[in-house]
XYZ file of C-alpha atoms in Angstrom:
88
model
C -71.084 -59.487 26.278
C -68.671 -57.507 28.358
C -66.556 -56.489 25.229
C -69.571 -54.860 23.559
C -69.973 -52.571 26.538
C -66.366 -51.791 26.508
C -66.707 -50.791 22.866
C -69.681 -48.663 23.725
C -67.686 -46.774 26.377
C -64.857 -46.341 24.021
C -67.220 -45.149 21.327
C -68.782 -42.563 23.727
C -65.313 -41.365 24.700
C -64.149 -41.014 21.157
C -67.314 -39.059 20.281
C -66.541 -36.723 23.231
C -63.044 -36.276 21.882
C -64.494 -35.283 18.569
C -66.741 -32.696 20.113
C -64.181 -31.049 22.439
C -62.620 -28.842 19.793
C -66.165 -27.545 18.922
C -65.947 -25.540 22.159
C -62.752 -23.612 21.129
C -63.754 -21.242 18.163
C -61.156 -21.235 15.487
C -59.216 -24.149 16.911
C -61.994 -26.612 16.252
C -61.926 -26.390 12.548
C -58.093 -26.735 12.415
C -58.211 -29.882 14.666
C -60.903 -31.366 12.451
C -58.329 -31.508 9.610
C -56.450 -34.102 11.637
C -59.431 -35.701 13.530
C -61.462 -36.417 10.375
C -59.238 -39.025 8.790
C -58.122 -40.377 12.148
C -61.801 -40.866 13.303
C -62.552 -42.685 10.010
C -59.461 -44.965 10.479
C -60.366 -45.713 14.019
C -64.064 -46.545 13.175
C -62.753 -49.130 10.569
C -60.133 -50.644 13.005
C -62.423 -50.788 16.022
C -65.499 -52.264 14.276
C -64.018 -53.995 11.203
C -67.325 -54.835 9.522
C -69.502 -53.771 6.514
C -71.147 -51.107 8.561
C -67.949 -49.542 9.730
C -66.853 -48.866 6.120
C -70.004 -46.795 5.510
C -70.013 -44.950 8.879
C -66.305 -44.190 8.502
C -67.050 -42.206 5.264
C -70.025 -40.585 6.867
C -67.854 -39.760 9.946
C -65.124 -38.328 7.744
C -67.506 -36.073 5.905
C -69.216 -35.070 9.217
C -65.889 -34.119 10.874
C -64.678 -32.415 7.732
C -67.741 -30.248 7.442
C -68.011 -27.175 9.689
C -70.584 -27.164 12.662
C -71.351 -30.911 12.301
C -69.100 -32.188 15.080
C -72.085 -33.059 17.421
C -73.088 -36.213 15.480
C -72.012 -39.312 17.607
C -70.578 -41.231 14.773
C -68.825 -43.854 16.864
C -71.873 -44.532 19.006
C -74.009 -44.834 15.942
C -71.586 -47.284 14.449
C -71.782 -49.322 17.731
C -75.496 -49.471 17.528
C -75.490 -50.351 13.886
C -72.798 -53.043 14.361
C -74.785 -54.632 17.216
C -77.910 -54.644 15.129
C -76.001 -56.173 12.161
C -74.599 -58.825 14.509
C -77.946 -59.784 15.864
C -79.594 -60.078 12.399
C -76.757 -62.417 11.126
């Protein structure tokens, strides 16, 4: 039970990291070139389930597109993974 809340805290922190460059005009989009594939990789490694493969693709697209950095992809993956775990 404790590990799922640690994953939630980590997910929130990673979502915050993904939003920080958004506050620096010009720099944000350059950082997204690196953060988009890194965030997709981290989602798959942290959650390692069927949901993570889909949300990693969505997260990559979300980070690569301009002005969409506010979507909390890691936290959404946490919620969907928890829901999937409870239904199986």
